[in-house]
Short mmCIF file of C-alpha atoms and ligand atoms in Angstrom, two decimals:
data_model
loop_
_atom_site.label_atom_id
_atom_site.label_comp_id
_atom_site.label_asym_id
_atom_site.label_seq_id
_atom_site.Cartn_x
_atom_site.Cartn_y
_atom_site.Cartn_z
CA MET A 29 14.22 91.71 107.00
CA ASN A 30 16.11 88.00 106.19
CA ILE A 31 19.08 87.81 108.92
CA ALA A 32 21.48 85.93 106.07
CA ASN A 33 21.18 89.32 104.42
CA TRP A 34 24.23 89.72 106.40
CA LEU A 35 26.44 86.90 104.89
CA HIS A 36 24.96 88.00 100.91
CA ASP A 37 26.40 91.37 101.87
CA GLN A 38 29.57 90.69 102.76
CA ALA A 39 30.10 87.82 100.07
CA LEU A 40 29.61 90.63 97.23
CA CYS A 41 31.55 93.62 99.00
CA HIS A 42 33.72 91.49 100.79
CA PRO A 43 34.76 87.87 99.07
CA ARG A 44 38.02 87.02 99.23
CA ARG A 45 37.50 87.64 103.18
CA PRO A 46 38.60 84.98 105.05
CA ALA A 47 35.37 83.56 106.83
CA LEU A 48 35.43 79.76 107.84
CA PHE A 49 38.60 78.42 110.05
CA GLN A 50 39.13 74.95 110.91
CA GLY A 51 41.39 75.44 113.53
CA ALA A 52 43.64 77.65 112.52
CA THR A 53 43.81 76.80 108.94
CA PRO A 54 41.46 78.88 106.82
CA VAL A 55 38.82 76.65 104.48
CA ALA A 56 37.05 78.92 102.84
CA ASP A 57 36.73 82.62 102.60
CA TYR A 58 33.00 84.72 102.40
CA HIS A 59 31.91 84.23 98.95
CA GLY A 60 33.01 79.72 99.64
CA PHE A 61 30.71 79.86 102.89
CA ALA A 62 27.43 82.37 100.39
CA ALA A 63 28.29 80.08 98.04
CA ARG A 64 28.07 76.82 100.56
CA ALA A 65 25.35 78.30 102.02
CA VAL A 66 22.68 78.80 98.56
CA ALA A 67 23.84 75.56 97.16
CA ILE A 68 22.09 73.82 100.68
CA ALA A 69 19.28 76.02 100.31
CA THR A 70 18.76 74.98 96.67
CA TRP A 71 18.97 71.22 97.04
CA LEU A 72 16.86 71.52 100.49
CA GLY A 73 14.25 73.60 98.49
CA GLU A 74 14.37 71.17 94.87
CA ARG A 75 15.23 67.76 96.99
CA HIS A 76 13.52 68.38 99.92
CA GLY A 77 10.74 70.57 99.21
CA ILE A 78 11.73 72.61 102.29
CA ALA A 79 9.55 76.02 102.08
CA PRO A 80 10.18 79.23 103.58
CA GLY A 81 8.37 78.94 106.73
CA ASP A 82 9.45 75.33 107.51
CA ARG A 83 11.47 73.63 110.39
CA VAL A 84 15.09 71.85 109.87
CA ALA A 85 16.56 70.10 112.17
CA VAL A 86 20.41 70.22 113.00
CA PHE A 87 21.34 67.63 115.38
CA MET A 88 25.52 68.28 115.11
CA LYS A 89 28.49 68.88 117.26
CA ASN A 90 29.92 72.18 116.77
CA SER A 91 31.58 71.56 112.64
CA ILE A 92 32.96 73.65 109.61
CA ASP A 93 30.01 72.78 108.22
CA TYR A 94 27.12 74.09 111.08
CA LEU A 95 27.29 77.75 110.06
CA PRO A 96 26.98 76.79 106.46
CA VAL A 97 24.24 74.50 107.51
CA LEU A 98 22.24 77.07 109.02
CA TYR A 99 22.81 79.81 106.23
CA GLY A 100 21.41 77.49 104.15
CA ILE A 101 18.34 77.02 106.31
CA TRP A 102 17.60 80.78 106.25
CA TRP A 103 18.95 81.25 102.81
CA ALA A 104 15.65 79.25 101.32
CA GLY A 105 13.01 80.87 103.87
CA ALA A 106 13.12 78.64 106.43
CA VAL A 107 13.68 78.40 109.98
CA ALA A 108 15.92 76.50 111.32
CA VAL A 109 15.93 74.67 114.85
CA PRO A 110 19.54 73.86 116.31
CA VAL A 111 19.47 70.61 119.16
CA ASN A 112 22.39 70.80 121.44
CA ALA A 113 24.95 67.85 120.42
CA LYS A 114 25.07 65.88 123.81
CA LEU A 115 21.36 65.24 124.41
CA HIS A 116 20.58 61.92 123.99
CA ALA A 117 18.92 61.13 120.94
CA ALA A 118 15.46 59.72 122.33
CA GLU A 119 15.43 63.67 123.80
CA ALA A 120 16.45 64.74 120.30
CA ALA A 121 13.85 62.81 118.97
CA TRP A 122 11.03 64.79 121.16
CA ILE A 123 12.63 68.51 120.14
CA VAL A 124 12.64 67.65 116.12
CA ASN A 125 8.80 66.61 116.58
CA ASN A 126 8.03 68.95 118.91
CA ALA A 127 9.33 71.22 116.34
CA GLU A 128 7.13 69.24 113.16
CA SER A 129 10.58 69.74 111.34
CA ARG A 130 10.59 68.53 107.82
CA LEU A 131 13.76 67.33 107.93
CA VAL A 132 17.00 66.78 110.20
CA VAL A 133 20.74 67.41 109.66
CA THR A 134 22.30 64.68 111.55
CA GLU A 135 26.19 63.50 111.65
CA ASP A 136 26.71 60.34 110.65
CA GLY A 137 26.18 57.75 112.57
CA ARG A 138 24.26 59.89 115.10
CA THR A 139 20.28 58.92 113.89
CA LEU A 140 16.91 59.74 116.08
CA ALA A 141 15.54 56.76 113.75
CA ASP A 142 14.71 54.23 116.49
CA HIS A 143 13.29 56.80 118.83
CA GLU A 144 9.83 57.57 117.19
CA HIS A 145 11.49 60.30 115.62
CA LYS A 146 8.12 60.69 113.02
CA GLN A 147 9.09 63.71 111.77
CA GLY A 148 10.33 64.79 107.89
CA ALA A 149 13.32 62.85 106.93
CA GLU A 150 16.49 62.59 107.58
CA ILE A 151 19.87 63.00 106.82
CA ALA A 152 23.36 63.15 107.19
CA VAL A 153 25.44 66.57 107.12
CA ALA A 154 27.92 64.59 104.55
CA ASP A 155 25.26 64.53 101.72
CA LEU A 156 24.79 67.92 101.99
CA PRO A 157 26.37 69.57 98.45
CA ALA A 158 29.54 71.66 98.59
CA ALA A 159 29.47 74.96 97.12
CA GLY A 160 28.80 75.02 93.44
CA ASP A 161 29.65 77.83 90.54
CA ASN A 162 25.97 78.82 90.82
CA ALA A 163 25.31 82.63 91.45
CA ILE A 164 24.95 83.92 94.89
CA VAL A 165 21.40 84.84 94.39
CA PRO A 166 19.79 87.32 97.47
CA PRO A 167 18.19 84.94 100.75
CA CYS A 168 14.16 84.69 100.57
CA SER A 169 12.86 87.29 101.58
CA ARG A 170 11.92 87.36 105.09
CA HIS A 171 9.86 89.76 107.50
CA GLN A 172 11.67 90.58 110.94
CA ASP A 173 8.65 89.06 112.76
CA ASP A 174 9.12 85.79 111.04
CA LEU A 175 10.23 82.80 112.88
CA ALA A 176 14.41 82.31 112.19
CA TRP A 177 15.57 79.97 114.76
CA LEU A 178 13.56 77.80 117.47
CA PHE A 179 15.66 78.03 120.55
CA TYR A 180 15.13 74.72 122.67
CA THR A 181 15.60 75.74 126.24
CA SER A 182 17.99 73.78 128.61
CA GLY A 183 15.24 72.99 130.35
CA THR A 184 16.44 73.43 133.87
CA THR A 185 13.96 72.82 135.36
CA GLY A 186 11.70 71.30 133.67
CA ARG A 187 10.79 69.78 129.62
CA SER A 188 12.81 71.74 127.52
CA LYS A 189 10.59 74.65 125.68
CA GLY A 190 11.08 76.01 122.05
CA VAL A 191 11.29 79.40 122.30
CA MET A 192 10.54 81.75 119.37
CA LEU A 193 13.64 83.78 117.59
CA THR A 194 12.85 86.00 114.97
CA HIS A 195 14.82 87.44 112.53
CA GLY A 196 14.25 90.52 114.12
CA ASN A 197 15.30 89.12 117.70
CA LEU A 198 18.24 87.98 116.23
CA VAL A 199 19.10 91.88 114.61
CA ALA A 200 18.18 93.30 118.35
CA MET A 201 20.70 91.13 119.68
CA SER A 202 23.37 91.27 117.12
CA LEU A 203 23.30 95.13 117.44
CA CYS A 204 23.09 95.17 121.00
CA TYR A 205 26.34 93.17 121.52
CA ALA A 206 27.76 95.62 118.81
CA VAL A 207 26.78 99.00 121.32
CA ASP A 208 26.67 97.10 125.03
CA VAL A 209 29.53 93.75 124.48
CA ASP A 210 32.60 94.72 122.24
CA THR A 211 33.15 96.27 119.07
CA VAL A 212 33.50 93.92 116.34
CA SER A 213 35.82 94.51 113.13
CA SER A 214 37.12 92.22 110.16
CA ASP A 215 40.14 91.73 111.54
CA ASP A 216 38.73 90.10 114.67
CA ALA A 217 38.05 86.26 114.84
CA ALA A 218 34.76 84.44 116.62
CA LEU A 219 35.81 80.69 118.42
CA TYR A 220 32.55 78.51 119.42
CA ALA A 221 34.29 76.47 122.06
CA ALA A 222 30.74 76.20 123.61
CA PRO A 223 27.43 75.05 121.96
CA MET A 224 26.76 76.28 118.89
CA SER A 225 22.91 75.09 118.97
CA HIS A 226 23.27 78.00 122.15
CA GLY A 227 24.49 81.17 122.87
CA ALA A 228 28.17 80.46 121.53
CA GLY A 229 26.35 80.10 117.87
CA LEU A 230 23.75 83.02 118.56
CA TYR A 231 27.34 85.74 117.99
CA ASN A 232 28.01 84.56 114.88
CA PHE A 233 25.55 86.77 113.27
CA ILE A 234 27.44 90.00 114.26
CA HIS A 235 30.58 88.67 113.42
CA VAL A 236 29.01 87.73 109.47
CA ARG A 237 28.05 91.86 110.10
CA CYS A 238 31.58 92.57 110.27
CA GLY A 239 32.78 90.01 108.33
CA ALA A 240 35.20 88.80 110.56
CA ARG A 241 36.81 85.30 111.00
CA HIS A 242 35.19 81.76 112.05
CA VAL A 243 37.11 79.40 113.92
CA LEU A 244 36.17 75.71 114.92
CA PRO A 245 38.11 73.76 117.44
CA GLY A 246 39.98 70.77 116.31
CA SER A 247 38.06 69.58 119.22
CA ARG A 248 34.40 70.71 118.70
CA GLY A 249 33.73 71.69 122.19
CA PHE A 250 36.16 73.11 124.42
CA ASP A 251 39.27 72.30 125.92
CA ALA A 252 41.42 75.06 127.40
CA ALA A 253 44.85 73.54 125.97
CA GLU A 254 43.29 75.00 122.21
CA VAL A 255 41.90 77.82 123.05
CA LEU A 256 45.33 79.49 124.26
CA ASP A 257 47.14 77.44 121.20
CA LEU A 258 44.61 78.60 118.70
CA ALA A 259 44.50 82.34 120.52
CA LYS A 260 48.09 82.66 119.73
CA HIS A 261 48.03 81.73 116.79
CA LEU A 262 45.19 83.29 115.19
CA GLY A 263 45.01 86.62 117.46
CA ARG A 264 41.81 88.83 118.55
CA VAL A 265 40.06 85.62 119.32
CA SER A 266 36.64 86.45 121.32
CA MET A 267 35.04 83.68 122.24
CA PHE A 268 31.39 82.79 124.64
CA ALA A 269 32.14 80.96 128.13
CA ALA A 270 30.37 79.42 130.35
CA PRO A 271 32.05 80.33 134.18
CA THR A 272 33.09 76.50 134.40
CA MET A 273 34.89 77.33 131.17
CA VAL A 274 36.97 80.07 132.72
CA LYS A 275 37.62 78.75 135.18
CA ARG A 276 39.17 75.73 133.65
CA LEU A 277 40.96 78.41 130.91
CA VAL A 278 42.67 80.37 133.88
CA ALA A 279 43.78 76.72 135.72
CA GLU A 280 45.46 75.55 132.29
CA ALA A 281 47.08 79.44 131.58
CA ARG A 282 48.63 79.80 135.40
CA HIS A 283 49.63 76.25 134.18
CA ARG A 284 51.39 77.08 131.34
CA GLY A 285 52.12 80.89 133.14
CA GLU A 286 50.36 81.98 130.34
CA HIS A 287 48.76 85.51 130.10
CA GLY A 288 45.67 84.58 127.42
CA GLU A 289 48.16 86.57 124.41
CA GLY A 290 45.83 86.60 121.52
CA LEU A 291 42.28 86.88 123.13
CA LYS A 292 40.45 89.79 122.70
CA SER A 293 37.63 89.11 124.54
CA ILE A 294 35.55 86.25 126.75
CA ILE A 295 32.14 86.95 127.29
CA TYR A 296 30.71 85.23 130.31
CA GLY A 297 27.56 84.65 131.70
CA GLY A 298 24.62 82.02 131.72
CA ALA A 299 25.30 80.92 134.90
CA PRO A 300 25.81 82.84 137.80
CA MET A 301 30.09 84.01 138.12
CA TYR A 302 31.05 83.79 141.65
CA ASN A 303 33.32 86.45 142.36
CA ALA A 304 36.21 84.78 143.89
CA ASP A 305 36.08 83.06 140.47
CA ILE A 306 36.63 86.24 137.80
CA ARG A 307 38.97 87.86 140.69
CA GLU A 308 41.72 85.05 140.11
CA ALA A 309 40.64 85.35 136.07
CA LEU A 310 41.40 89.11 136.09
CA ASP A 311 44.37 88.49 138.35
CA ILE A 312 45.67 85.68 135.23
CA LEU A 313 43.64 86.71 132.16
CA GLY A 314 43.92 90.83 132.54
CA PRO A 315 41.17 93.30 131.19
CA ARG A 316 39.68 90.78 128.44
CA PHE A 317 36.42 89.94 130.10
CA ILE A 318 32.40 91.06 129.48
CA GLN A 319 29.63 89.78 131.69
CA VAL A 320 26.03 89.10 129.65
CA TYR A 321 23.16 87.82 131.02
CA GLY A 322 20.38 86.75 129.54
CA GLN A 323 17.80 83.27 128.66
CA GLY A 324 16.86 81.92 125.76
CA GLU A 325 13.59 84.14 126.03
CA SER A 326 15.65 87.36 125.78
CA PRO A 327 18.64 85.93 123.91
CA MET A 328 22.23 87.14 125.61
CA THR A 329 20.12 90.40 125.93
CA ILE A 330 19.09 91.33 128.81
CA THR A 331 21.91 93.25 130.86
CA ALA A 332 25.61 93.38 130.48
CA LEU A 333 28.38 94.56 132.00
CA GLU A 334 31.34 96.21 130.84
CA ARG A 335 35.14 95.76 130.12
CA GLY A 336 35.93 98.62 132.10
CA ARG A 337 33.55 97.39 135.03
CA ILE A 338 35.07 94.58 135.60
CA SER A 339 38.59 95.11 135.40
CA ASP A 340 38.54 98.72 136.84
CA HIS A 341 40.11 98.05 139.80
CA ASP A 342 40.07 101.49 141.00
CA ALA A 343 37.16 102.84 140.24
CA PRO A 344 34.21 103.40 142.92
CA GLY A 345 32.00 100.51 143.57
CA TRP A 346 34.19 98.36 141.36
CA ALA A 347 33.48 95.27 143.86
CA ARG A 348 29.52 96.08 144.26
CA GLN A 349 29.54 95.97 140.51
CA LEU A 350 31.97 93.06 139.78
CA ALA A 351 29.04 91.46 141.50
CA SER A 352 26.55 92.60 139.75
CA VAL A 353 25.29 91.95 135.84
CA GLY A 354 25.93 94.96 134.74
CA ARG A 355 22.75 97.45 133.24
CA ALA A 356 19.95 96.76 130.51
CA GLN A 357 21.51 96.48 127.29
CA SER A 358 19.92 99.19 124.71
CA CYS A 359 16.90 97.29 122.95
CA VAL A 360 15.51 96.52 126.02
CA ASP A 361 13.84 97.51 129.21
CA VAL A 362 13.86 95.54 132.82
CA ARG A 363 12.50 96.28 135.74
CA VAL A 364 12.41 94.08 138.97
CA VAL A 365 8.68 93.37 139.94
CA ASP A 366 6.20 91.97 142.28
CA ASP A 367 4.45 88.93 142.02
CA HIS A 368 1.15 91.84 140.52
CA MET A 369 4.59 92.87 137.73
CA HIS A 370 3.96 96.29 139.64
CA PRO A 371 7.82 97.83 139.30
CA LEU A 372 9.82 97.82 142.96
CA PRO A 373 12.02 100.44 143.97
CA ALA A 374 15.56 100.26 144.08
CA GLY A 375 17.45 97.70 145.88
CA GLU A 376 14.81 96.24 146.04
CA PRO A 377 14.25 92.67 145.47
CA GLY A 378 12.09 90.42 143.35
CA GLU A 379 11.59 89.09 139.66
CA VAL A 380 13.70 90.47 137.18
CA ALA A 381 11.36 91.73 133.61
CA VAL A 382 12.33 91.95 130.26
CA ARG A 383 10.34 93.95 127.61
CA GLY A 384 11.61 94.82 124.32
CA GLN A 385 13.39 94.02 120.09
CA ALA A 386 15.09 90.59 121.97
CA VAL A 387 12.18 88.91 123.65
CA MET A 388 10.77 85.91 122.02
CA ALA A 389 7.90 85.89 120.10
CA GLY A 390 6.45 83.45 122.42
CA TYR A 391 6.90 79.53 122.97
CA TRP A 392 6.45 76.84 120.37
CA ARG A 393 2.76 75.58 119.83
CA ASN A 394 2.43 76.32 123.93
CA PRO A 395 0.20 79.38 124.32
CA GLU A 396 -0.54 78.47 128.38
CA ALA A 397 2.85 78.51 128.82
CA THR A 398 3.19 82.02 126.33
CA GLU A 399 0.71 83.27 128.49
CA LYS A 400 1.84 82.63 131.93
CA THR A 401 5.31 84.08 130.95
CA LEU A 402 4.88 86.86 128.28
CA ILE A 403 2.21 90.06 130.52
CA ASP A 404 1.52 92.87 128.75
CA GLY A 405 4.91 92.50 126.44
CA TRP A 406 7.25 91.63 129.52
CA LEU A 407 8.91 88.17 130.13
CA ARG A 408 8.80 87.18 132.94
CA THR A 409 12.44 85.64 133.41
CA GLY A 410 11.91 83.69 136.61
CA ASP A 411 15.20 85.20 137.95
CA ILE A 412 15.57 86.97 141.20
CA GLY A 413 17.11 89.90 141.83
CA PHE A 414 17.36 94.25 142.90
CA ILE A 415 18.26 97.64 140.42
CA ASP A 416 20.38 99.85 142.60
CA GLU A 417 20.01 103.45 142.10
CA GLU A 418 22.74 103.74 139.11
CA GLY A 419 20.78 100.58 137.23
CA PHE A 420 22.97 97.95 137.72
CA LEU A 421 21.81 94.79 138.16
CA THR A 422 22.12 92.32 140.97
CA LEU A 423 20.78 88.72 140.58
CA THR A 424 20.02 86.14 143.87
CA ASP A 425 18.49 83.64 142.40
CA ARG A 426 16.10 81.61 139.94
CA SER A 427 12.67 82.37 141.83
CA LYS A 428 12.44 78.29 142.47
CA ASP A 429 15.44 78.15 143.66
CA VAL A 430 15.43 80.29 147.06
CA ILE A 431 14.67 78.91 149.90
CA ILE A 432 12.58 79.81 152.71
CA SER A 433 13.80 78.52 156.31
CA GLY A 434 12.14 79.62 160.03
CA GLY A 435 10.62 82.57 157.71
CA SER A 436 13.42 84.52 155.87
CA ASN A 437 14.24 84.11 152.74
CA ILE A 438 17.64 82.20 152.50
CA TYR A 439 19.48 82.95 148.51
CA PRO A 440 22.10 80.21 147.89
CA ARG A 441 24.15 82.09 145.64
CA GLU A 442 25.06 84.03 148.48
CA ILE A 443 26.45 81.23 150.78
CA GLU A 444 27.49 79.52 147.83
CA GLU A 445 30.13 82.79 146.86
CA VAL A 446 31.29 82.69 150.52
CA LEU A 447 31.97 78.69 150.58
CA SER A 448 33.75 79.29 147.10
CA LEU A 449 36.29 81.71 148.53
CA HIS A 450 37.42 78.71 150.54
CA PRO A 451 40.64 77.24 149.35
CA ALA A 452 39.65 73.56 148.68
CA VAL A 453 36.00 74.47 147.38
CA ARG A 454 36.49 73.79 143.64
CA GLU A 455 32.85 73.77 142.87
CA VAL A 456 29.65 74.30 145.65
CA SER A 457 25.55 74.18 145.12
CA VAL A 458 23.45 75.08 147.55
CA VAL A 459 19.66 74.29 148.23
CA GLY A 460 17.02 73.85 150.31
CA GLN A 461 15.76 70.30 151.91
CA ARG A 462 12.52 70.05 153.38
CA ASP A 463 12.31 70.50 157.79
CA PRO A 464 9.30 69.57 159.91
CA GLU A 465 10.49 72.08 161.74
CA TRP A 466 12.19 75.35 159.74
CA GLY A 467 9.60 74.35 156.40
CA GLU A 468 13.47 74.15 154.72
CA ILE A 469 16.42 74.35 155.50
CA VAL A 470 19.93 74.87 154.28
CA VAL A 471 22.25 72.19 152.89
CA ALA A 472 25.72 72.05 150.68
CA PHE A 473 26.90 69.95 147.90
CA VAL A 474 30.64 70.72 147.67
CA VAL A 475 33.39 69.05 145.45
CA ALA A 476 36.69 69.92 147.90
CA ASP A 477 39.80 69.20 148.46
CA ASP A 478 40.28 67.72 152.27
CA VAL A 479 38.41 69.40 154.01
CA ASP A 480 35.05 68.83 156.79
CA ALA A 481 32.01 70.72 157.70
CA GLU A 482 33.51 71.48 161.07
CA THR A 483 36.06 73.84 158.68
CA LEU A 484 33.38 75.03 156.56
CA THR A 485 30.88 75.91 159.30
CA ARG A 486 33.84 78.24 160.93
CA TRP A 487 34.53 79.44 157.85
CA PHE A 488 31.15 80.31 157.32
CA THR A 489 30.51 81.77 159.97
CA ASP A 490 33.58 83.73 159.99
CA HIS A 491 32.12 85.62 156.90
CA MET A 492 28.39 86.05 157.39
CA ALA A 493 25.07 85.61 159.37
CA SER A 494 24.74 82.49 161.34
CA PHE A 495 21.28 81.89 160.74
CA LYS A 496 22.83 81.59 156.63
CA LYS A 497 24.85 78.83 157.55
CA PRO A 498 24.10 75.28 155.84
CA LYS A 499 22.89 72.85 158.59
CA LYS A 500 24.49 69.43 156.41
CA TYR A 501 27.10 69.35 153.89
CA TYR A 502 27.34 67.24 151.32
CA PHE A 503 30.82 66.04 150.02
CA CYS A 504 31.12 64.66 146.49
CA ASP A 505 32.85 64.12 143.18
CA GLU A 506 31.14 66.03 140.96
CA LEU A 507 27.88 68.50 140.76
CA PRO A 508 25.31 66.98 138.09
CA LYS A 509 25.23 69.47 135.40
CA ASN A 510 23.06 69.57 132.65
CA ASN A 511 24.36 69.69 128.56
CA TYR A 512 25.54 73.10 128.75
CA GLY A 513 27.05 72.39 132.00
CA LYS A 514 24.52 73.67 134.17
CA ILE A 515 24.42 72.35 137.83
CA LEU A 516 20.91 70.59 137.81
CA LYS A 517 19.87 72.03 141.50
CA THR A 518 16.44 69.93 140.58
CA GLU A 519 18.40 66.94 140.55
CA LEU A 520 20.12 68.20 143.91
CA ARG A 521 16.65 68.17 145.96
CA ASN A 522 16.24 64.94 144.69
CA ARG A 523 18.19 63.30 145.54
CA LEU A 524 18.15 64.98 149.04
CA GLU A 525 14.29 63.69 149.09
CA ALA A 526 15.55 59.93 148.02
CA LEU A 527 17.60 60.03 151.60
CA ALA A 528 14.70 61.53 153.43
P1 AMP B 23 19.22 80.45 129.20
O1 AMP B 23 18.20 80.16 127.91
O2 AMP B 23 19.50 78.49 129.40
O3 AMP B 23 20.39 80.42 128.30
O4 AMP B 23 19.56 80.03 130.74
C1 AMP B 23 19.25 81.54 131.25
C2 AMP B 23 19.66 81.77 132.89
O5 AMP B 23 20.30 81.03 132.73
C3 AMP B 23 18.74 82.69 132.49
O6 AMP B 23 17.37 83.03 133.48
C4 AMP B 23 19.41 82.85 134.53
O7 AMP B 23 19.24 82.57 135.51
C5 AMP B 23 20.77 82.39 134.24
N1 AMP B 23 22.26 83.12 133.53
C6 AMP B 23 22.87 83.23 132.82
N2 AMP B 23 22.71 84.36 132.41
C7 AMP B 23 23.67 84.79 134.08
C8 AMP B 23 24.78 85.21 134.35
N3 AMP B 23 25.30 86.08 133.87
N4 AMP B 23 24.83 85.50 135.68
C9 AMP B 23 24.36 84.54 136.53
N5 AMP B 23 23.19 83.74 135.57
C10 AMP B 23 23.14 83.74 134.36
#
């Protein structure tokens, strides 16, 4: 089935439900939203010869046009290639070319033309047609195995790859949201404060299916004050937020003496959430949190930690479960495996592997990478973790980030957890540095207010085995992050190499 059928269905059954909001202002109902998608689909076909299966790239910041453009592409049976708007035009051009896109929709003034953009035409979003009074014809028929979304990975460990997500993958992911993450109704509002080319955008589907409101912030990105204002105004707001966004939201709410009124759910994931941070978030904002763990290759759908598990302080095992990423979502099997893909017993760390309906069809035009990553239907995530007797998965690190010092495996995540508990530490990232004696030594990069290495060492050894303590601290104003806000450990390691 075509994922756009869900919008078609809403337009037929609930045409007057408010659908798209520019900030707090309603801009289109479900009829208007679908009519625009149909107009764009027709124009793509008639003007640009876009046929089912063709790729159309979208290089835009979050905006009120984003969803109609995506749905126009799917209505025509084509494949959307959303490109993170924060990328440099040269990186975007690389993705557009790699996807062999026939067309790229850009924002005014952001052209790829100077960057070896060889594929297809480039059109400005302002030139796309408005909703006409044409009939809302059904979307082009698609099979569940047909490609819907080419999702380019954030490339924290190398060049970005095109993850092939089918209509079936997107349906499975969305149904899992409704079962494992949160209930959705037409009273809800999905707020897009993180890039729609990534997780935030993937969460549109279930909200379309349930006829909810879709809210595009005026800032076109994340502004904590704006989120709190919109939530108060609109009510029942749900949003996806990376841990750094949660921290900023909590700081803003605390500063205002508020508690996130009007926020229904904050779904966090995408990077480790440290214990100290989620506890503070619960204190200030209350039981509004759900955690997901996923990756582009199994989008938003590996495990989930439900609201009750996160907020119920008195439940047995609460603290332990809070440090986990929860249990397998309904449409996937999750295992921890050794180097030969054999499952490991409960409690033993290994690589997390996933199989099921949300798992990608493979990497676009990259059979070698697909072969290395999908083994007999199991996706190797590259994440290290262990599953306890009750099925809770705790992530320790990316496999590439584990530090081997004097023959012991040291997981940077535990060290980061301890250091982030220190009141002066605002952000921390731990990496290994090559060392002739130990193989590798532990090095911490810290963003902090007025604290020195000696104090942090004392703090650390009060909490954790001394052999894990960082041998060196580097204090900096900020940590290098990619366009999704993930800390770039590769860059930290490069800095260390340069210093050596
Ligand atoms: P991406 O494909 O860019 O979304 O990155 C996915 C990676 O982010 C995963 O493989 C994990 O390493 C990390 N990640 C995602 N969700 C979580 C989470 N809840 N906790 C810790 N790390 C996460």
